[in-house]
mmCIF file with all atom_site columns, C-alpha atoms in Angstrom:
data_model
loop_
_atom_site.group_PDB
_atom_site.id
_atom_site.type_symbol
_atom_site.label_atom_id
_atom_site.label_alt_id
_atom_site.label_comp_id
_atom_site.label_asym_id
_atom_site.label_entity_id
_atom_site.label_seq_id
_atom_site.pdbx_PDB_ins_code
_atom_site.Cartn_x
_atom_site.Cartn_y
_atom_site.Cartn_z
_atom_site.occupancy
_atom_site.B_iso_or_equiv
_atom_site.pdbx_formal_charge
_atom_site.auth_seq_id
_atom_site.auth_comp_id
_atom_site.auth_asym_id
_atom_site.auth_atom_id
_atom_site.pdbx_PDB_model_num
ATOM 1   C CA . UNK A 1 1   ? 7.669   2.328   9.383   1.00 94.00 ? 1   UNK A CA 1
ATOM 2   C CA . UNK A 1 2   ? 6.394   1.699   5.866   1.00 97.00 ? 2   UNK A CA 1
ATOM 3   C CA . UNK A 1 3   ? 3.278   -0.254  4.887   1.00 97.00 ? 3   UNK A CA 1
ATOM 4   C CA . UNK A 1 4   ? 2.948   -1.868  1.467   1.00 97.00 ? 4   UNK A CA 1
ATOM 5   C CA . UNK A 1 5   ? 0.260   -4.071  -0.032  1.00 94.00 ? 5   UNK A CA 1
ATOM 6   C CA . UNK A 1 6   ? -2.619  -4.207  -2.483  1.00 89.00 ? 6   UNK A CA 1
ATOM 7   C CA . UNK A 1 7   ? -5.812  -2.164  -2.413  1.00 81.00 ? 7   UNK A CA 1
ATOM 8   C CA . UNK A 1 8   ? -8.033  -3.357  0.412   1.00 80.00 ? 8   UNK A CA 1
ATOM 9   C CA . UNK A 1 9   ? -5.188  -4.592  2.607   1.00 86.00 ? 9   UNK A CA 1
ATOM 10  C CA . UNK A 1 10  ? -5.853  -1.854  5.150   1.00 89.00 ? 10  UNK A CA 1
ATOM 11  C CA . UNK A 1 11  ? -2.718  0.240   4.732   1.00 93.00 ? 11  UNK A CA 1
ATOM 12  C CA . UNK A 1 12  ? -4.440  3.553   5.421   1.00 92.00 ? 12  UNK A CA 1
ATOM 13  C CA . UNK A 1 13  ? -6.583  2.355   8.314   1.00 93.00 ? 13  UNK A CA 1
ATOM 14  C CA . UNK A 1 14  ? -3.825  0.321   9.962   1.00 96.00 ? 14  UNK A CA 1
ATOM 15  C CA . UNK A 1 15  ? -1.301  3.083   9.297   1.00 97.00 ? 15  UNK A CA 1
ATOM 16  C CA . UNK A 1 16  ? -3.427  5.563   11.210  1.00 96.00 ? 16  UNK A CA 1
ATOM 17  C CA . UNK A 1 17  ? -3.838  3.124   14.110  1.00 97.00 ? 17  UNK A CA 1
ATOM 18  C CA . UNK A 1 18  ? -0.085  2.521   14.213  1.00 96.00 ? 18  UNK A CA 1
ATOM 19  C CA . UNK A 1 19  ? 0.730   6.222   14.102  1.00 96.00 ? 19  UNK A CA 1
ATOM 20  C CA . UNK A 1 20  ? -1.675  6.934   16.940  1.00 96.00 ? 20  UNK A CA 1
ATOM 21  C CA . UNK A 1 21  ? -0.284  4.116   19.069  1.00 94.00 ? 21  UNK A CA 1
ATOM 22  C CA . UNK A 1 22  ? 3.299   5.155   18.470  1.00 94.00 ? 22  UNK A CA 1
ATOM 23  C CA . UNK A 1 23  ? 2.581   8.876   18.904  1.00 94.00 ? 23  UNK A CA 1
ATOM 24  C CA . UNK A 1 24  ? 3.936   9.736   15.467  1.00 96.00 ? 24  UNK A CA 1
ATOM 25  C CA . UNK A 1 25  ? 2.491   11.141  12.266  1.00 96.00 ? 25  UNK A CA 1
ATOM 26  C CA . UNK A 1 26  ? 0.874   9.267   9.397   1.00 97.00 ? 26  UNK A CA 1
ATOM 27  C CA . UNK A 1 27  ? 1.356   9.906   5.691   1.00 97.00 ? 27  UNK A CA 1
ATOM 28  C CA . UNK A 1 28  ? -0.049  8.267   2.555   1.00 95.00 ? 28  UNK A CA 1
ATOM 29  C CA . UNK A 1 29  ? 1.796   8.660   -0.742  1.00 95.00 ? 29  UNK A CA 1
ATOM 30  C CA . UNK A 1 30  ? -1.451  8.317   -2.715  1.00 92.00 ? 30  UNK A CA 1
ATOM 31  C CA . UNK A 1 31  ? -2.692  11.468  -0.967  1.00 94.00 ? 31  UNK A CA 1
ATOM 32  C CA . UNK A 1 32  ? 0.624   13.156  -1.773  1.00 95.00 ? 32  UNK A CA 1
ATOM 33  C CA . UNK A 1 33  ? 0.219   12.257  -5.462  1.00 95.00 ? 33  UNK A CA 1
ATOM 34  C CA . UNK A 1 34  ? -3.307  13.657  -5.533  1.00 94.00 ? 34  UNK A CA 1
ATOM 35  C CA . UNK A 1 35  ? -2.153  16.859  -3.825  1.00 95.00 ? 35  UNK A CA 1
ATOM 36  C CA . UNK A 1 36  ? 0.719   17.308  -6.291  1.00 93.00 ? 36  UNK A CA 1
ATOM 37  C CA . UNK A 1 37  ? -1.538  16.695  -9.300  1.00 93.00 ? 37  UNK A CA 1
ATOM 38  C CA . UNK A 1 38  ? -4.476  18.642  -7.938  1.00 94.00 ? 38  UNK A CA 1
ATOM 39  C CA . UNK A 1 39  ? -6.859  15.815  -8.827  1.00 93.00 ? 39  UNK A CA 1
ATOM 40  C CA . UNK A 1 40  ? -7.818  12.271  -7.809  1.00 91.00 ? 40  UNK A CA 1
ATOM 41  C CA . UNK A 1 41  ? -5.696  9.345   -9.003  1.00 87.00 ? 41  UNK A CA 1
ATOM 42  C CA . UNK A 1 42  ? -8.326  8.009   -11.455 1.00 85.00 ? 42  UNK A CA 1
ATOM 43  C CA . UNK A 1 43  ? -8.358  11.418  -13.165 1.00 89.00 ? 43  UNK A CA 1
ATOM 44  C CA . UNK A 1 44  ? -4.553  11.400  -13.422 1.00 91.00 ? 44  UNK A CA 1
ATOM 45  C CA . UNK A 1 45  ? -4.765  8.049   -15.219 1.00 84.00 ? 45  UNK A CA 1
ATOM 46  C CA . UNK A 1 46  ? -7.490  9.305   -17.575 1.00 87.00 ? 46  UNK A CA 1
ATOM 47  C CA . UNK A 1 47  ? -6.088  12.777  -18.261 1.00 90.00 ? 47  UNK A CA 1
ATOM 48  C CA . UNK A 1 48  ? -2.353  12.126  -18.216 1.00 89.00 ? 48  UNK A CA 1
ATOM 49  C CA . UNK A 1 49  ? -1.859  8.354   -18.362 1.00 87.00 ? 49  UNK A CA 1
ATOM 50  C CA . UNK A 1 50  ? -0.235  5.764   -16.152 1.00 86.00 ? 50  UNK A CA 1
ATOM 51  C CA . UNK A 1 51  ? 3.369   6.849   -16.911 1.00 89.00 ? 51  UNK A CA 1
ATOM 52  C CA . UNK A 1 52  ? 2.640   10.335  -15.513 1.00 91.00 ? 52  UNK A CA 1
ATOM 53  C CA . UNK A 1 53  ? 0.966   8.827   -12.458 1.00 91.00 ? 53  UNK A CA 1
ATOM 54  C CA . UNK A 1 54  ? 3.970   6.553   -11.854 1.00 90.00 ? 54  UNK A CA 1
ATOM 55  C CA . UNK A 1 55  ? 6.368   9.517   -12.145 1.00 93.00 ? 55  UNK A CA 1
ATOM 56  C CA . UNK A 1 56  ? 4.329   11.438  -9.563  1.00 94.00 ? 56  UNK A CA 1
ATOM 57  C CA . UNK A 1 57  ? 4.225   8.343   -7.366  1.00 93.00 ? 57  UNK A CA 1
ATOM 58  C CA . UNK A 1 58  ? 8.020   7.840   -7.553  1.00 93.00 ? 58  UNK A CA 1
ATOM 59  C CA . UNK A 1 59  ? 8.567   11.456  -6.530  1.00 95.00 ? 59  UNK A CA 1
ATOM 60  C CA . UNK A 1 60  ? 6.032   11.211  -3.697  1.00 96.00 ? 60  UNK A CA 1
ATOM 61  C CA . UNK A 1 61  ? 7.635   8.055   -2.297  1.00 96.00 ? 61  UNK A CA 1
ATOM 62  C CA . UNK A 1 62  ? 11.150  9.484   -2.581  1.00 95.00 ? 62  UNK A CA 1
ATOM 63  C CA . UNK A 1 63  ? 10.121  12.723  -0.845  1.00 95.00 ? 63  UNK A CA 1
ATOM 64  C CA . UNK A 1 64  ? 8.166   10.950  1.882   1.00 96.00 ? 64  UNK A CA 1
ATOM 65  C CA . UNK A 1 65  ? 10.989  8.519   2.645   1.00 95.00 ? 65  UNK A CA 1
ATOM 66  C CA . UNK A 1 66  ? 13.450  11.401  2.835   1.00 94.00 ? 66  UNK A CA 1
ATOM 67  C CA . UNK A 1 67  ? 11.351  13.729  4.944   1.00 91.00 ? 67  UNK A CA 1
ATOM 68  C CA . UNK A 1 68  ? 8.796   11.779  6.973   1.00 90.00 ? 68  UNK A CA 1
ATOM 69  C CA . UNK A 1 69  ? 9.673   10.060  10.216  1.00 88.00 ? 69  UNK A CA 1
ATOM 70  C CA . UNK A 1 70  ? 6.309   8.485   10.985  1.00 94.00 ? 70  UNK A CA 1
ATOM 71  C CA . UNK A 1 71  ? 4.177   5.732   9.520   1.00 96.00 ? 71  UNK A CA 1
ATOM 72  C CA . UNK A 1 72  ? 4.055   5.794   5.728   1.00 97.00 ? 72  UNK A CA 1
ATOM 73  C CA . UNK A 1 73  ? 1.644   3.931   3.436   1.00 97.00 ? 73  UNK A CA 1
ATOM 74  C CA . UNK A 1 74  ? 2.642   3.441   -0.182  1.00 96.00 ? 74  UNK A CA 1
ATOM 75  C CA . UNK A 1 75  ? 0.256   3.088   -3.080  1.00 90.00 ? 75  UNK A CA 1
ATOM 76  C CA . UNK A 1 76  ? -0.306  -0.510  -4.131  1.00 89.00 ? 76  UNK A CA 1
ATOM 77  C CA . UNK A 1 77  ? 1.858   -0.306  -7.246  1.00 90.00 ? 77  UNK A CA 1
ATOM 78  C CA . UNK A 1 78  ? 4.713   1.790   -5.851  1.00 94.00 ? 78  UNK A CA 1
ATOM 79  C CA . UNK A 1 79  ? 6.873   -1.294  -5.350  1.00 94.00 ? 79  UNK A CA 1
ATOM 80  C CA . UNK A 1 80  ? 6.866   -1.934  -9.096  1.00 92.00 ? 80  UNK A CA 1
ATOM 81  C CA . UNK A 1 81  ? 9.567   0.721   -9.436  1.00 92.00 ? 81  UNK A CA 1
ATOM 82  C CA . UNK A 1 82  ? 13.069  -0.685  -8.923  1.00 93.00 ? 82  UNK A CA 1
ATOM 83  C CA . UNK A 1 83  ? 14.404  2.602   -7.507  1.00 92.00 ? 83  UNK A CA 1
ATOM 84  C CA . UNK A 1 84  ? 11.576  2.675   -4.967  1.00 93.00 ? 84  UNK A CA 1
ATOM 85  C CA . UNK A 1 85  ? 12.369  -0.874  -3.893  1.00 94.00 ? 85  UNK A CA 1
ATOM 86  C CA . UNK A 1 86  ? 16.012  0.146   -3.433  1.00 95.00 ? 86  UNK A CA 1
ATOM 87  C CA . UNK A 1 87  ? 14.963  3.080   -1.235  1.00 94.00 ? 87  UNK A CA 1
ATOM 88  C CA . UNK A 1 88  ? 13.020  0.669   1.010   1.00 95.00 ? 88  UNK A CA 1
ATOM 89  C CA . UNK A 1 89  ? 16.061  -1.528  1.601   1.00 93.00 ? 89  UNK A CA 1
ATOM 90  C CA . UNK A 1 90  ? 16.838  -1.722  5.309   1.00 92.00 ? 90  UNK A CA 1
ATOM 91  C CA . UNK A 1 91  ? 13.687  0.084   6.437   1.00 94.00 ? 91  UNK A CA 1
ATOM 92  C CA . UNK A 1 92  ? 11.007  -1.419  8.705   1.00 95.00 ? 92  UNK A CA 1
ATOM 93  C CA . UNK A 1 93  ? 8.561   -2.403  5.955   1.00 96.00 ? 93  UNK A CA 1
ATOM 94  C CA . UNK A 1 94  ? 5.452   -4.492  6.564   1.00 97.00 ? 94  UNK A CA 1
ATOM 95  C CA . UNK A 1 95  ? 3.572   -6.133  3.699   1.00 97.00 ? 95  UNK A CA 1
ATOM 96  C CA . UNK A 1 96  ? -0.119  -6.168  4.593   1.00 95.00 ? 96  UNK A CA 1
ATOM 97  C CA . UNK A 1 97  ? -1.350  -9.175  2.663   1.00 92.00 ? 97  UNK A CA 1
ATOM 98  C CA . UNK A 1 98  ? -5.024  -9.714  1.938   1.00 87.00 ? 98  UNK A CA 1
ATOM 99  C CA . UNK A 1 99  ? -7.015  -12.225 -0.047  1.00 77.00 ? 99  UNK A CA 1
ATOM 100 C CA . UNK A 1 100 ? -9.356  -11.302 -2.868  1.00 72.00 ? 100 UNK A CA 1
ATOM 101 C CA . UNK A 1 101 ? -12.501 -11.915 -0.799  1.00 63.00 ? 101 UNK A CA 1
ATOM 102 C CA . UNK A 1 102 ? -11.519 -9.457  1.941   1.00 68.00 ? 102 UNK A CA 1
ATOM 103 C CA . UNK A 1 103 ? -10.164 -6.914  -0.571  1.00 65.00 ? 103 UNK A CA 1
ATOM 104 C CA . UNK A 1 104 ? -13.506 -6.933  -2.370  1.00 61.00 ? 104 UNK A CA 1
ATOM 105 C CA . UNK A 1 105 ? -15.412 -6.632  0.891   1.00 59.00 ? 105 UNK A CA 1
ATOM 106 C CA . UNK A 1 106 ? -13.287 -3.697  2.058   1.00 53.00 ? 106 UNK A CA 1
ATOM 107 C CA . UNK A 1 107 ? -13.011 -1.534  -1.028  1.00 57.00 ? 107 UNK A CA 1
ATOM 108 C CA . UNK A 1 108 ? -15.232 -3.157  -3.587  1.00 55.00 ? 108 UNK A CA 1
ATOM 109 C CA . UNK A 1 109 ? -13.774 -3.788  -6.968  1.00 51.00 ? 109 UNK A CA 1
ATOM 110 C CA . UNK A 1 110 ? -16.206 -1.414  -8.605  1.00 48.00 ? 110 UNK A CA 1
ATOM 111 C CA . UNK A 1 111 ? -14.461 1.501   -6.876  1.00 50.00 ? 111 UNK A CA 1
ATOM 112 C CA . UNK A 1 112 ? -12.658 3.964   -9.165  1.00 49.00 ? 112 UNK A CA 1
ATOM 113 C CA . UNK A 1 113 ? -9.381  2.058   -9.479  1.00 50.00 ? 113 UNK A CA 1
ATOM 114 C CA . UNK A 1 114 ? -7.943  2.486   -12.967 1.00 50.00 ? 114 UNK A CA 1
ATOM 115 C CA . UNK A 1 115 ? -5.981  -0.766  -13.097 1.00 48.00 ? 115 UNK A CA 1
ATOM 116 C CA . UNK A 1 116 ? -9.034  -2.763  -12.016 1.00 50.00 ? 116 UNK A CA 1
ATOM 117 C CA . UNK A 1 117 ? -11.539 -1.217  -14.416 1.00 51.00 ? 117 UNK A CA 1
ATOM 118 C CA . UNK A 1 118 ? -12.034 -4.269  -16.663 1.00 54.00 ? 118 UNK A CA 1
ATOM 119 C CA . UNK A 1 119 ? -12.750 -7.679  -15.070 1.00 60.00 ? 119 UNK A CA 1
ATOM 120 C CA . UNK A 1 120 ? -11.582 -6.486  -11.641 1.00 64.00 ? 120 UNK A CA 1
ATOM 121 C CA . UNK A 1 121 ? -11.344 -9.867  -9.904  1.00 71.00 ? 121 UNK A CA 1
ATOM 122 C CA . UNK A 1 122 ? -9.212  -11.394 -12.636 1.00 75.00 ? 122 UNK A CA 1
ATOM 123 C CA . UNK A 1 123 ? -7.092  -8.251  -12.919 1.00 73.00 ? 123 UNK A CA 1
ATOM 124 C CA . UNK A 1 124 ? -6.578  -8.137  -9.130  1.00 74.00 ? 124 UNK A CA 1
ATOM 125 C CA . UNK A 1 125 ? -5.302  -11.726 -9.225  1.00 80.00 ? 125 UNK A CA 1
ATOM 126 C CA . UNK A 1 126 ? -2.988  -10.900 -12.147 1.00 83.00 ? 126 UNK A CA 1
ATOM 127 C CA . UNK A 1 127 ? -1.613  -7.843  -10.371 1.00 83.00 ? 127 UNK A CA 1
ATOM 128 C CA . UNK A 1 128 ? -1.018  -9.851  -7.208  1.00 87.00 ? 128 UNK A CA 1
ATOM 129 C CA . UNK A 1 129 ? 0.804   -12.571 -9.163  1.00 90.00 ? 129 UNK A CA 1
ATOM 130 C CA . UNK A 1 130 ? 3.197   -9.851  -10.336 1.00 92.00 ? 130 UNK A CA 1
ATOM 131 C CA . UNK A 1 131 ? 3.348   -7.768  -7.165  1.00 92.00 ? 131 UNK A CA 1
ATOM 132 C CA . UNK A 1 132 ? 3.361   -10.367 -4.361  1.00 93.00 ? 132 UNK A CA 1
ATOM 133 C CA . UNK A 1 133 ? 7.041   -11.314 -4.891  1.00 95.00 ? 133 UNK A CA 1
ATOM 134 C CA . UNK A 1 134 ? 7.963   -7.612  -4.887  1.00 96.00 ? 134 UNK A CA 1
ATOM 135 C CA . UNK A 1 135 ? 5.988   -6.895  -1.721  1.00 96.00 ? 135 UNK A CA 1
ATOM 136 C CA . UNK A 1 136 ? 7.734   -9.846  -0.106  1.00 95.00 ? 136 UNK A CA 1
ATOM 137 C CA . UNK A 1 137 ? 11.133  -8.679  -1.385  1.00 95.00 ? 137 UNK A CA 1
ATOM 138 C CA . UNK A 1 138 ? 10.883  -5.275  0.320   1.00 96.00 ? 138 UNK A CA 1
ATOM 139 C CA . UNK A 1 139 ? 9.164   -6.446  3.507   1.00 96.00 ? 139 UNK A CA 1
ATOM 140 C CA . UNK A 1 140 ? 10.799  -7.220  6.784   1.00 94.00 ? 140 UNK A CA 1
ATOM 141 C CA . UNK A 1 141 ? 7.438   -8.658  7.904   1.00 94.00 ? 141 UNK A CA 1
ATOM 142 C CA . UNK A 1 142 ? 4.363   -10.091 6.187   1.00 95.00 ? 142 UNK A CA 1
ATOM 143 C CA . UNK A 1 143 ? 1.070   -9.691  8.053   1.00 96.00 ? 143 UNK A CA 1
ATOM 144 C CA . UNK A 1 144 ? -2.197  -11.203 6.841   1.00 93.00 ? 144 UNK A CA 1
ATOM 145 C CA . UNK A 1 145 ? -5.147  -8.886  7.334   1.00 92.00 ? 145 UNK A CA 1
ATOM 146 C CA . UNK A 1 146 ? -8.004  -11.222 6.390   1.00 87.00 ? 146 UNK A CA 1
ATOM 147 C CA . UNK A 1 147 ? -10.735 -11.429 9.044   1.00 86.00 ? 147 UNK A CA 1
ATOM 148 C CA . UNK A 1 148 ? -8.784  -9.181  11.438  1.00 92.00 ? 148 UNK A CA 1
ATOM 149 C CA . UNK A 1 149 ? -9.586  -5.794  12.927  1.00 93.00 ? 149 UNK A CA 1
ATOM 150 C CA . UNK A 1 150 ? -7.251  -2.884  12.207  1.00 94.00 ? 150 UNK A CA 1
ATOM 151 C CA . UNK A 1 151 ? -6.189  -2.992  15.850  1.00 96.00 ? 151 UNK A CA 1
ATOM 152 C CA . UNK A 1 152 ? -5.287  -6.697  15.590  1.00 96.00 ? 152 UNK A CA 1
ATOM 153 C CA . UNK A 1 153 ? -3.322  -6.042  12.409  1.00 95.00 ? 153 UNK A CA 1
ATOM 154 C CA . UNK A 1 154 ? -1.506  -3.137  14.071  1.00 96.00 ? 154 UNK A CA 1
ATOM 155 C CA . UNK A 1 155 ? -0.552  -5.433  16.975  1.00 95.00 ? 155 UNK A CA 1
ATOM 156 C CA . UNK A 1 156 ? 0.711   -8.037  14.523  1.00 95.00 ? 156 UNK A CA 1
ATOM 157 C CA . UNK A 1 157 ? 2.764   -5.428  12.636  1.00 96.00 ? 157 UNK A CA 1
ATOM 158 C CA . UNK A 1 158 ? 4.332   -4.123  15.837  1.00 95.00 ? 158 UNK A CA 1
ATOM 159 C CA . UNK A 1 159 ? 5.112   -7.676  16.957  1.00 93.00 ? 159 UNK A CA 1
ATOM 160 C CA . UNK A 1 160 ? 6.509   -8.686  13.575  1.00 93.00 ? 160 UNK A CA 1
ATOM 161 C CA . UNK A 1 161 ? 8.717   -5.592  13.361  1.00 90.00 ? 161 UNK A CA 1
ATOM 162 C CA . UNK A 1 162 ? 9.650   -6.021  17.027  1.00 83.00 ? 162 UNK A CA 1
ATOM 163 C CA . UNK A 1 163 ? 8.435   -2.518  17.870  1.00 70.00 ? 163 UNK A CA 1
ATOM 164 C CA . UNK A 1 164 ? 5.893   -3.407  20.547  1.00 56.00 ? 164 UNK A CA 1
ATOM 165 C CA . UNK A 1 165 ? 6.545   -2.494  24.143  1.00 51.00 ? 165 UNK A CA 1
ATOM 166 C CA . UNK A 1 166 ? 6.480   -5.470  26.439  1.00 42.00 ? 166 UNK A CA 1
#
């Protein structure tokens, strides 16, 4: 199962809940990128630039999809890569959709997020205008996370992907 969506959608938190419920492992490609680079994502952007980050991200997603059988969360921009979208074809992908208000409440837009550094609310909207169709393209299910607990979102994901035991 793969979770996609913007920052603040709850991919990490919901992914961990899903993995625990299903008795499988959880993996986050952002953590894989940081481990490969030996530094946090904001530092990769500053020191090496976005193209280097995206190359690391592509490799992390490819490796995780090939070798991980549990719940996988992708970084918010991973779906921008056409090859990544192709790799997701046919997989149980859930797009965790969130509105700006809840995203701000959950992660704050003053957090160290390189693509949101200048005018974060406007930039978040711009990114979502570009990314929403791509999230929808790769997703088998779209689950809104606004005003919901991680447990409620996990239930909705399992229901939407038809993975919940009756």
